[in-house]
CSV table of N, CA and C in Angstrom, one decimal:
chain,number,residue,atom,x,y,z
A,1,MET,N,96.8,-51.8,122.1
A,1,MET,CA,97.3,-50.6,120.8
A,1,MET,C,97.0,-49.3,121.1
A,2,ALA,N,97.4,-48.1,121.0
A,2,ALA,CA,97.2,-46.9,121.1
A,2,ALA,C,96.7,-46.2,119.5
A,3,LYS,N,95.7,-45.7,119.8
A,3,LYS,CA,95.1,-44.7,118.4
A,3,LYS,C,95.8,-43.9,118.2
A,4,GLY,N,96.0,-43.8,116.4
A,4,GLY,CA,97.1,-43.1,116.7
A,4,GLY,C,96.4,-41.7,115.7
A,5,LYS,N,97.1,-40.2,115.9
A,5,LYS,CA,96.5,-39.1,115.4
A,5,LYS,C,95.3,-39.5,113.9
A,6,SER,N,95.9,-40.5,112.7
A,6,SER,CA,95.5,-40.6,111.6
A,6,SER,C,94.3,-41.5,111.9
A,7,SER,N,93.5,-41.9,113.0
A,7,SER,CA,92.8,-43.3,113.4
A,7,SER,C,92.0,-42.7,114.0
A,8,ARG,N,92.1,-41.4,113.8
A,8,ARG,CA,90.7,-40.7,115.0
A,8,ARG,C,89.9,-40.1,113.7
A,9,SER,N,88.6,-40.5,114.3
A,9,SER,CA,87.6,-40.5,113.6
A,9,SER,C,87.4,-38.7,113.1
A,10,LYS,N,87.0,-38.4,112.1
A,10,LYS,CA,86.1,-37.1,112.0
A,10,LYS,C,84.8,-36.8,112.2
A,11,PRO,N,85.0,-35.6,112.1
A,11,PRO,CA,83.8,-34.9,113.2
A,11,PRO,C,82.6,-34.9,112.1
A,12,SER,N,82.0,-35.4,112.4
A,12,SER,CA,80.6,-36.2,111.1
A,12,SER,C,80.6,-34.5,110.3
A,13,GLN,N,79.4,-34.8,109.3
A,13,GLN,CA,79.2,-33.2,108.2
A,13,GLN,C,77.9,-33.2,109.2
A,14,ARG,N,77.2,-33.5,109.9
A,14,ARG,CA,76.7,-33.0,111.4
A,14,ARG,C,76.5,-32.5,112.2
A,15,THR,N,78.2,-32.6,113.0
A,15,THR,CA,78.6,-31.8,113.7
A,15,THR,C,79.4,-30.5,112.8
A,16,ASN,N,80.1,-30.9,112.1
A,16,ASN,CA,80.3,-29.7,111.0
A,16,ASN,C,79.2,-28.3,110.8
A,17,HIS,N,78.1,-29.3,110.5
A,17,HIS,CA,77.1,-28.4,110.0
A,17,HIS,C,76.0,-27.4,111.0
A,18,ALA,N,76.1,-28.5,112.0
A,18,ALA,CA,75.8,-27.4,114.0
A,18,ALA,C,77.0,-26.5,114.1
A,19,ARG,N,77.9,-26.4,114.1
A,19,ARG,CA,79.0,-25.6,113.8
A,19,ARG,C,78.7,-23.9,113.1
A,20,HIS,N,78.5,-24.7,112.1
A,20,HIS,CA,78.4,-24.1,110.9
A,20,HIS,C,76.8,-22.8,111.1
A,21,GLN,N,76.0,-23.9,111.9
A,21,GLN,CA,74.8,-23.3,111.3
A,21,GLN,C,74.5,-22.1,112.9
A,22,VAL,N,75.7,-22.1,113.9
A,22,VAL,CA,75.5,-21.1,114.9
A,22,VAL,C,76.5,-19.8,114.1
A,23,THR,N,77.4,-20.2,113.7
A,23,THR,CA,77.5,-18.7,113.7
A,23,THR,C,76.8,-18.0,112.2
A,24,GLU,N,76.5,-18.7,111.1
A,24,GLU,CA,75.9,-18.7,109.5
A,24,GLU,C,74.7,-17.2,110.2
A,25,HIS,N,73.3,-18.8,111.1
A,25,HIS,CA,72.4,-18.6,111.1
A,25,HIS,C,71.9,-17.7,112.3
A,26,ALA,N,73.0,-17.1,113.2
A,26,ALA,CA,72.9,-15.9,113.9
A,26,ALA,C,72.9,-14.8,113.2
A,27,LYS,N,73.6,-14.8,112.1
A,27,LYS,CA,73.8,-13.9,110.9
A,27,LYS,C,72.6,-13.3,110.1
A,28,LYS,N,71.8,-14.3,109.4
A,28,LYS,CA,71.2,-14.2,108.1
A,28,LYS,C,70.4,-15.7,108.1
A,29,LYS,N,69.5,-16.2,107.4
A,29,LYS,CA,68.9,-17.3,107.5
A,29,LYS,C,69.4,-18.3,106.1
A,30,CYS,N,70.3,-18.4,106.3
A,30,CYS,CA,71.0,-19.9,105.8
A,30,CYS,C,71.0,-20.6,104.4
A,31,LEU,N,71.2,-20.6,103.3
A,31,LEU,CA,70.6,-20.8,102.5
A,31,LEU,C,72.2,-21.8,101.8
A,32,CYS,N,72.8,-22.4,102.5
A,32,CYS,CA,74.1,-23.9,102.4
A,32,CYS,C,73.0,-24.4,101.5
A,33,ALA,N,73.8,-25.7,101.0
A,33,ALA,CA,73.3,-27.1,100.4
A,33,ALA,C,72.5,-28.3,101.6
A,34,ASN,N,73.7,-27.8,102.8
A,34,ASN,CA,73.1,-28.8,104.0
A,34,ASN,C,71.5,-27.4,104.6
A,35,CYS,N,71.7,-26.8,104.2
A,35,CYS,CA,70.9,-26.0,105.6
A,35,CYS,C,69.2,-26.5,104.4
A,36,VAL,N,69.8,-25.7,103.1
A,36,VAL,CA,68.4,-26.0,102.0
A,36,VAL,C,68.0,-27.6,102.6
A,37,SER,N,69.0,-28.4,102.5
A,37,SER,CA,68.4,-29.8,102.0
A,37,SER,C,67.9,-30.3,103.2
A,38,LEU,N,68.0,-29.6,104.5
A,38,LEU,CA,67.5,-30.2,106.0
A,38,LEU,C,66.0,-29.9,106.6
A,39,SER,N,66.0,-28.7,105.6
A,39,SER,CA,64.6,-28.0,106.0
A,39,SER,C,63.5,-28.6,105.3
A,40,LYS,N,62.6,-28.8,106.1
A,40,LYS,CA,61.0,-29.5,105.6
A,40,LYS,C,60.2,-28.9,105.7
A,41,SER,N,60.3,-26.9,105.4
A,41,SER,CA,59.8,-26.1,105.0
A,41,SER,C,60.0,-25.3,103.4
A,42,PRO,N,59.5,-25.5,101.9
A,42,PRO,CA,60.1,-25.2,101.2
A,42,PRO,C,60.3,-23.7,101.0
A,43,SER,N,61.1,-23.1,99.6
A,43,SER,CA,61.4,-21.9,100.6
A,43,SER,C,60.3,-21.4,99.4
A,44,PRO,N,60.3,-19.7,99.4
A,44,PRO,CA,59.3,-19.1,99.1
A,44,PRO,C,58.8,-19.4,97.7
A,45,GLN,N,60.1,-19.4,96.7
A,45,GLN,CA,60.3,-19.0,95.7
A,45,GLN,C,59.6,-20.3,95.0
A,46,SER,N,60.1,-21.6,95.9
A,46,SER,CA,58.7,-23.0,95.4
A,46,SER,C,57.6,-22.7,95.7
A,47,HIS,N,57.0,-21.7,96.1
A,47,HIS,CA,55.6,-22.4,96.8
A,47,HIS,C,54.7,-21.9,95.9
A,48,PRO,N,53.7,-21.9,95.5
A,48,PRO,CA,52.7,-21.5,94.2
A,48,PRO,C,52.0,-19.9,94.6
A,49,SER,N,52.5,-19.0,96.0
A,49,SER,CA,52.4,-17.9,96.2
A,49,SER,C,53.0,-17.0,95.6
A,50,ALA,N,54.0,-17.5,95.3
A,50,ALA,CA,55.1,-17.2,94.2
A,50,ALA,C,55.1,-16.2,93.1
A,51,LEU,N,54.4,-17.0,92.4
A,51,LEU,CA,53.3,-16.5,91.2
A,51,LEU,C,52.3,-16.3,91.1
A,52,GLY,N,51.8,-16.1,93.3
A,52,GLY,CA,50.1,-15.6,92.8
A,52,GLY,C,49.0,-16.2,92.8
A,53,HIS,N,49.4,-17.5,93.1
A,53,HIS,CA,47.9,-18.1,93.2
A,53,HIS,C,47.8,-18.8,94.8
A,54,LYS,N,46.4,-18.4,94.5
A,54,LYS,CA,45.6,-17.9,96.0
A,54,LYS,C,45.9,-19.8,96.1
A,55,CYS,N,45.5,-21.1,95.6
A,55,CYS,CA,44.4,-21.8,95.7
A,55,CYS,C,44.9,-23.2,94.3
A,56,HIS,N,45.3,-24.1,94.8
A,56,HIS,CA,45.3,-25.5,93.9
A,56,HIS,C,44.0,-24.6,92.3
A,57,GLN,N,43.6,-24.3,92.8
A,57,GLN,CA,41.8,-24.0,91.4
A,57,GLN,C,42.9,-22.5,90.6
A,58,ASP,N,43.7,-21.6,91.1
A,58,ASP,CA,44.9,-21.0,90.3
A,58,ASP,C,45.1,-21.2,89.6
A,59,VAL,N,45.8,-22.6,90.0
A,59,VAL,CA,47.3,-23.3,89.3
A,59,VAL,C,46.8,-23.8,88.3
A,60,MET,N,45.8,-24.3,88.7
A,60,MET,CA,45.2,-25.3,87.1
A,60,MET,C,44.7,-24.2,86.7
A,61,ASP,N,43.9,-23.0,86.9
A,61,ASP,CA,43.9,-22.0,85.8
A,61,ASP,C,44.9,-21.6,84.7
A,62,ALA,N,45.9,-21.4,85.5
A,62,ALA,CA,46.9,-21.1,85.0
A,62,ALA,C,47.9,-21.8,83.8
A,63,ILE,N,47.5,-23.3,84.7
A,63,ILE,CA,48.0,-24.3,83.6
A,63,ILE,C,46.7,-24.1,82.4
A,64,GLU,N,45.9,-24.1,82.3
A,64,GLU,CA,45.2,-24.3,81.3
A,64,GLU,C,45.2,-23.1,80.4
A,65,TYR,N,45.6,-21.8,80.7
A,65,TYR,CA,45.5,-20.6,79.7
A,65,TYR,C,47.0,-21.1,79.2
A,66,HIS,N,47.8,-21.1,79.7
A,66,HIS,CA,49.5,-21.6,78.9
A,66,HIS,C,49.4,-22.4,77.9
A,67,TRP,N,48.3,-23.8,78.2
A,67,TRP,CA,48.3,-24.4,77.5
A,67,TRP,C,47.4,-23.9,75.9
A,68,LYS,N,46.5,-22.9,76.8
A,68,LYS,CA,45.7,-22.3,75.2
A,68,LYS,C,47.4,-21.4,74.3
A,69,ILE,N,48.3,-21.1,74.8
A,69,ILE,CA,48.9,-20.5,74.0
A,69,ILE,C,49.8,-21.7,73.4
A,70,LEU,N,50.2,-22.7,73.8
A,70,LEU,CA,50.6,-24.0,72.6
A,70,LEU,C,49.6,-24.4,72.0
A,71,SER,N,49.8,-25.5,70.7
A,71,SER,CA,49.3,-25.9,70.5
A,71,SER,C,49.0,-27.0,70.8
A,72,LEU,N,47.5,-27.4,70.8
A,72,LEU,CA,47.4,-29.1,71.5
A,72,LEU,C,48.5,-29.8,70.6
A,73,GLU,N,49.0,-29.9,69.8
A,73,GLU,CA,49.7,-30.9,69.3
A,73,GLU,C,50.9,-31.0,70.1
A,74,VAL,N,51.7,-29.6,70.2
A,74,VAL,CA,52.6,-30.2,71.4
A,74,VAL,C,52.3,-30.6,72.8
A,75,LYS,N,50.7,-29.6,73.5
A,75,LYS,CA,50.5,-30.9,74.3
A,75,LYS,C,50.4,-31.9,74.7
A,76,PHE,N,49.9,-32.5,73.4
A,76,PHE,CA,49.7,-33.8,73.1
A,76,PHE,C,50.9,-34.9,72.9
A,77,PHE,N,51.5,-34.0,72.4
A,77,PHE,CA,53.4,-34.4,72.4
A,77,PHE,C,54.3,-34.4,73.6
A,78,LEU,N,53.8,-33.8,74.1
A,78,LEU,CA,55.0,-33.6,75.6
A,78,LEU,C,53.8,-34.6,76.6
A,79,LEU,N,53.0,-34.7,76.5
A,79,LEU,CA,52.1,-35.7,77.4
A,79,LEU,C,51.7,-36.8,77.3
A,80,GLU,N,51.7,-37.5,76.4
A,80,GLU,CA,51.1,-38.7,75.5
A,80,GLU,C,51.7,-39.3,76.8
A,81,ASP,N,53.1,-39.2,76.6
A,81,ASP,CA,53.9,-40.6,77.1
A,81,ASP,C,55.1,-39.5,77.6
A,82,PRO,N,55.0,-38.9,79.3
A,82,PRO,CA,55.8,-38.3,79.2
A,82,PRO,C,57.5,-38.7,79.6
A,83,MET,N,57.2,-40.2,80.1
A,83,MET,CA,58.4,-40.7,80.8
A,83,MET,C,59.0,-41.2,79.3
A,84,GLN,N,59.0,-41.6,78.0
A,84,GLN,CA,59.8,-42.1,76.9
A,84,GLN,C,59.9,-40.7,76.7
A,85,LEU,N,59.5,-39.7,76.9
A,85,LEU,CA,60.3,-38.3,75.9
A,85,LEU,C,62.0,-38.7,76.0
A,86,CYS,N,62.3,-38.0,75.0
A,86,CYS,CA,63.8,-38.0,74.7
A,86,CYS,C,64.2,-36.6,73.8
A,87,LEU,N,65.6,-37.0,73.8
A,87,LEU,CA,66.1,-35.8,72.7
A,87,LEU,C,66.0,-36.2,71.1
A,88,GLN,N,66.2,-37.7,71.3
A,88,GLN,CA,65.9,-37.9,69.5
A,88,GLN,C,64.3,-37.5,69.1
A,89,LYS,N,62.8,-37.6,70.5
A,89,LYS,CA,61.5,-37.3,70.3
A,89,LYS,C,61.6,-36.1,69.6
A,90,LEU,N,61.8,-34.9,71.0
A,90,LEU,CA,62.1,-33.6,70.5
A,90,LEU,C,62.3,-33.0,69.4
A,91,VAL,N,63.8,-33.5,68.8
A,91,VAL,CA,64.6,-33.2,68.0
A,91,VAL,C,63.4,-33.3,66.7
A,92,ASN,N,63.3,-34.7,66.7
A,92,ASN,CA,61.7,-35.3,65.3
A,92,ASN,C,61.0,-34.5,65.1
A,93,PHE,N,60.6,-33.9,66.1
A,93,PHE,CA,58.9,-33.5,66.8
A,93,PHE,C,59.2,-32.0,66.1
A,94,TRP,N,60.6,-31.3,67.0
A,94,TRP,CA,60.6,-29.8,66.5
A,94,TRP,C,60.9,-29.4,64.6
A,95,CYS,N,61.7,-30.6,64.3
A,95,CYS,CA,62.4,-30.3,63.2
A,95,CYS,C,61.6,-30.8,62.6
A,96,ALA,N,60.0,-31.0,62.6
A,96,ALA,CA,59.3,-31.9,61.3
A,96,ALA,C,59.9,-30.5,60.2
A,97,PRO,N,58.7,-30.7,59.0
A,97,PRO,CA,58.9,-29.3,58.1
A,97,PRO,C,57.7,-28.1,58.4
A,98,GLN,N,56.4,-28.9,59.0
A,98,GLN,CA,55.4,-27.5,59.2
A,98,GLN,C,56.3,-27.1,60.5
A,99,ARG,N,56.6,-27.7,62.0
A,99,ARG,CA,56.7,-26.7,62.8
A,99,ARG,C,58.5,-26.0,62.6
A,100,LYS,N,59.8,-26.6,61.9
A,100,LYS,CA,60.3,-26.2,61.9
A,100,LYS,C,60.8,-24.1,61.3
A,101,GLU,N,60.0,-23.9,60.0
A,101,GLU,CA,60.1,-22.7,59.9
A,101,GLU,C,58.8,-21.9,60.9
A,102,THR,N,57.7,-22.7,61.6
A,102,THR,CA,56.7,-21.5,62.3
A,102,THR,C,57.2,-21.3,64.0
A,103,SER,N,57.6,-22.5,64.1
A,103,SER,CA,57.4,-22.2,65.5
A,103,SER,C,59.3,-22.4,66.4
A,104,LEU,N,60.7,-22.3,65.5
A,104,LEU,CA,61.8,-22.4,65.7
A,104,LEU,C,62.2,-21.1,65.3
A,105,SER,N,61.5,-19.8,65.2
A,105,SER,CA,62.2,-19.1,65.2
A,105,SER,C,62.0,-18.1,66.0
A,106,GLY,N,62.6,-17.7,66.2
A,106,GLY,CA,63.0,-16.3,67.7
A,106,GLY,C,62.6,-16.3,68.9
A,107,GLN,N,61.3,-15.0,68.0
A,107,GLN,CA,60.9,-14.6,69.9
A,107,GLN,C,59.2,-16.5,70.0
A,108,VAL,N,58.7,-16.9,69.1
A,108,VAL,CA,58.1,-17.7,68.9
A,108,VAL,C,58.5,-18.8,70.1
A,109,ALA,N,59.8,-19.1,69.3
A,109,ALA,CA,60.8,-20.4,70.0
A,109,ALA,C,60.7,-20.2,71.9
A,110,ALA,N,61.3,-18.9,72.3
A,110,ALA,CA,61.7,-18.1,73.0
A,110,ALA,C,60.2,-18.4,74.2
A,111,SER,N,58.7,-17.7,73.1
A,111,SER,CA,57.0,-17.8,73.9
A,111,SER,C,57.2,-19.5,74.8
A,112,ILE,N,57.2,-20.1,73.5
A,112,ILE,CA,57.0,-22.1,73.7
A,112,ILE,C,58.0,-22.2,75.3
A,113,MET,N,59.5,-22.0,74.5
A,113,MET,CA,60.4,-22.1,76.0
A,113,MET,C,59.7,-21.7,77.3
A,114,GLY,N,59.7,-20.4,77.2
A,114,GLY,CA,58.9,-19.7,78.3
A,114,GLY,C,57.9,-20.7,79.3
A,115,SER,N,56.7,-21.0,78.5
A,115,SER,CA,55.7,-21.1,79.0
A,115,SER,C,56.0,-23.0,79.0
A,116,SER,N,56.5,-23.7,78.7
A,116,SER,CA,57.6,-24.8,79.1
A,116,SER,C,57.8,-24.8,80.6
A,117,TYR,N,58.7,-23.6,80.4
A,117,TYR,CA,59.1,-23.8,82.5
A,117,TYR,C,58.0,-22.8,83.1
A,118,PHE,N,56.7,-22.4,82.8
A,118,PHE,CA,56.1,-22.0,83.3
A,118,PHE,C,55.3,-22.9,84.1
A,119,LEU,N,54.7,-24.0,82.7
A,119,LEU,CA,54.1,-24.9,83.0
A,119,LEU,C,54.6,-25.7,83.6
A,120,ALA,N,56.0,-26.5,83.6
A,120,ALA,CA,57.1,-27.8,84.7
A,120,ALA,C,56.9,-26.9,85.8
A,121,LEU,N,56.9,-25.6,86.1
A,121,LEU,CA,56.8,-25.0,87.8
A,121,LEU,C,55.4,-25.3,88.1
A,122,ASN,N,54.7,-25.2,87.1
A,122,ASN,CA,53.3,-24.4,88.3
A,122,ASN,C,52.6,-27.0,88.0
A,123,TYR,N,53.1,-27.5,86.9
A,123,TYR,CA,53.0,-29.0,87.4
A,123,TYR,C,53.8,-29.6,89.0
A,124,THR,N,54.7,-29.1,89.3
A,124,THR,CA,55.7,-29.4,90.1
A,124,THR,C,55.2,-29.0,91.8
A,125,PHE,N,53.5,-27.7,91.8
A,125,PHE,CA,52.7,-27.2,92.4
A,125,PHE,C,51.6,-28.5,92.9
A,126,ILE,N,51.8,-28.8,91.3
A,126,ILE,CA,50.1,-30.2,91.8
A,126,ILE,C,50.9,-31.7,91.8
A,127,ASP,N,52.4,-32.1,91.9
A,127,ASP,CA,52.9,-32.9,92.1
A,127,ASP,C,52.4,-34.1,90.8
A,128,LYS,N,52.7,-33.5,89.7
A,128,LYS,CA,53.1,-34.2,88.5
A,128,LYS,C,54.4,-33.6,87.9
A,129,THR,N,55.1,-34.6,89.1
A,129,THR,CA,56.6,-34.4,88.2
A,129,THR,C,56.8,-34.8,86.9
A,130,VAL,N,56.5,-35.8,86.7
A,130,VAL,CA,56.9,-36.4,85.7
A,130,VAL,C,56.7,-35.4,84.1
A,131,GLU,N,55.4,-34.8,84.1
A,131,GLU,CA,54.8,-34.1,83.2
A,131,GLU,C,55.8,-32.6,83.1
A,132,ALA,N,56.1,-32.2,84.6
A,132,ALA,CA,57.4,-31.2,84.9
A,132,ALA,C,58.8,-31.5,83.8
A,133,ARG,N,58.9,-32.6,83.8
A,133,ARG,CA,60.0,-33.0,83.7
A,133,ARG,C,59.8,-33.1,82.4
A,134,ALA,N,59.3,-33.2,81.5
A,134,ALA,CA,58.9,-33.2,80.2
A,134,ALA,C,59.0,-31.9,79.3
A,135,LEU,N,58.0,-30.4,80.6
A,135,LEU,CA,58.3,-29.5,80.2
A,135,LEU,C,60.0,-28.4,79.9
A,136,ILE,N,60.6,-29.1,81.1
A,136,ILE,CA,61.2,-29.0,81.6
A,136,ILE,C,62.7,-29.5,80.8
A,137,LEU,N,62.9,-30.7,79.8
A,137,LEU,CA,63.4,-30.9,78.4
A,137,LEU,C,63.0,-30.6,77.3
A,138,ASN,N,61.6,-29.9,77.4
A,138,ASN,CA,61.4,-29.1,75.9
A,138,ASN,C,62.1,-27.3,76.0
A,139,GLY,N,61.5,-27.0,77.5
A,139,GLY,CA,62.3,-25.8,77.6
A,139,GLY,C,63.8,-26.4,77.1
A,140,ALA,N,64.6,-26.3,77.6
A,140,ALA,CA,66.1,-27.0,77.4
A,140,ALA,C,66.2,-27.1,76.0
A,141,PHE,N,65.1,-27.4,75.1
A,141,PHE,CA,66.0,-28.2,74.2
A,141,PHE,C,65.7,-26.8,73.2
A,142,LEU,N,64.5,-26.4,73.3
A,142,LEU,CA,64.1,-25.0,72.6
A,142,LEU,C,65.3,-24.0,73.0
A,143,ARG,N,65.5,-24.0,74.5
A,143,ARG,CA,66.9,-22.9,74.4
A,143,ARG,C,68.1,-23.2,74.0
A,144,GLN,N,68.3,-24.2,73.8
A,144,GLN,CA,69.2,-24.8,73.1
A,144,GLN,C,69.3,-24.3,71.5
A,145,CYS,N,68.7,-24.4,70.7
A,145,CYS,CA,68.2,-24.1,69.5
A,145,CYS,C,68.0,-22.7,69.1
A,146,ILE,N,67.3,-21.7,70.5
A,146,ILE,CA,67.7,-20.3,70.2
A,146,ILE,C,69.2,-20.2,70.4
A,147,VAL,N,69.8,-20.2,71.1
A,147,VAL,CA,71.6,-20.0,71.2
A,147,VAL,C,71.8,-20.7,70.3
A,148,SER,N,72.0,-21.4,69.6
A,148,SER,CA,72.5,-22.5,68.1
A,148,SER,C,72.4,-21.7,67.1
A,149,CYS,N,71.3,-21.1,67.4
A,149,CYS,CA,70.5,-19.9,65.8
A,149,CYS,C,71.0,-18.9,66.1
A,150,ASP,N,71.9,-18.0,67.3
A,150,ASP,CA,72.2,-16.7,67.4
A,150,ASP,C,73.7,-16.5,66.7
């Protein structure tokens, strides 16, 4: 039985990507999802030197400095059990009366949010992704609080 046109196999994604590479890579460095996911080297933005860090100790110093900006209470809350951090825990923590008035005001919340994102990035540099996740969730929660209050 002869195979019809509909039974022909489609070119694989890799074949299509190879054609894509020939045209795109000749022009510039390709940043498509396929190229980025196939790349073995990290992008310049995901390397500690993008933030001015020259060594592991620079990353640790940056982490330590930003935790000094935030309270020890916040650090303990976020890093005590970062895998169990969820929306309900964030709401309960940030909406407590002693924090609601001082921490969730515009500039303070924005500062805590920015520090959370910066700390998350630095934690990824030292392969602490669970802690980075907790900090990203915290930053996203605070961002939503800021936006909803505007």
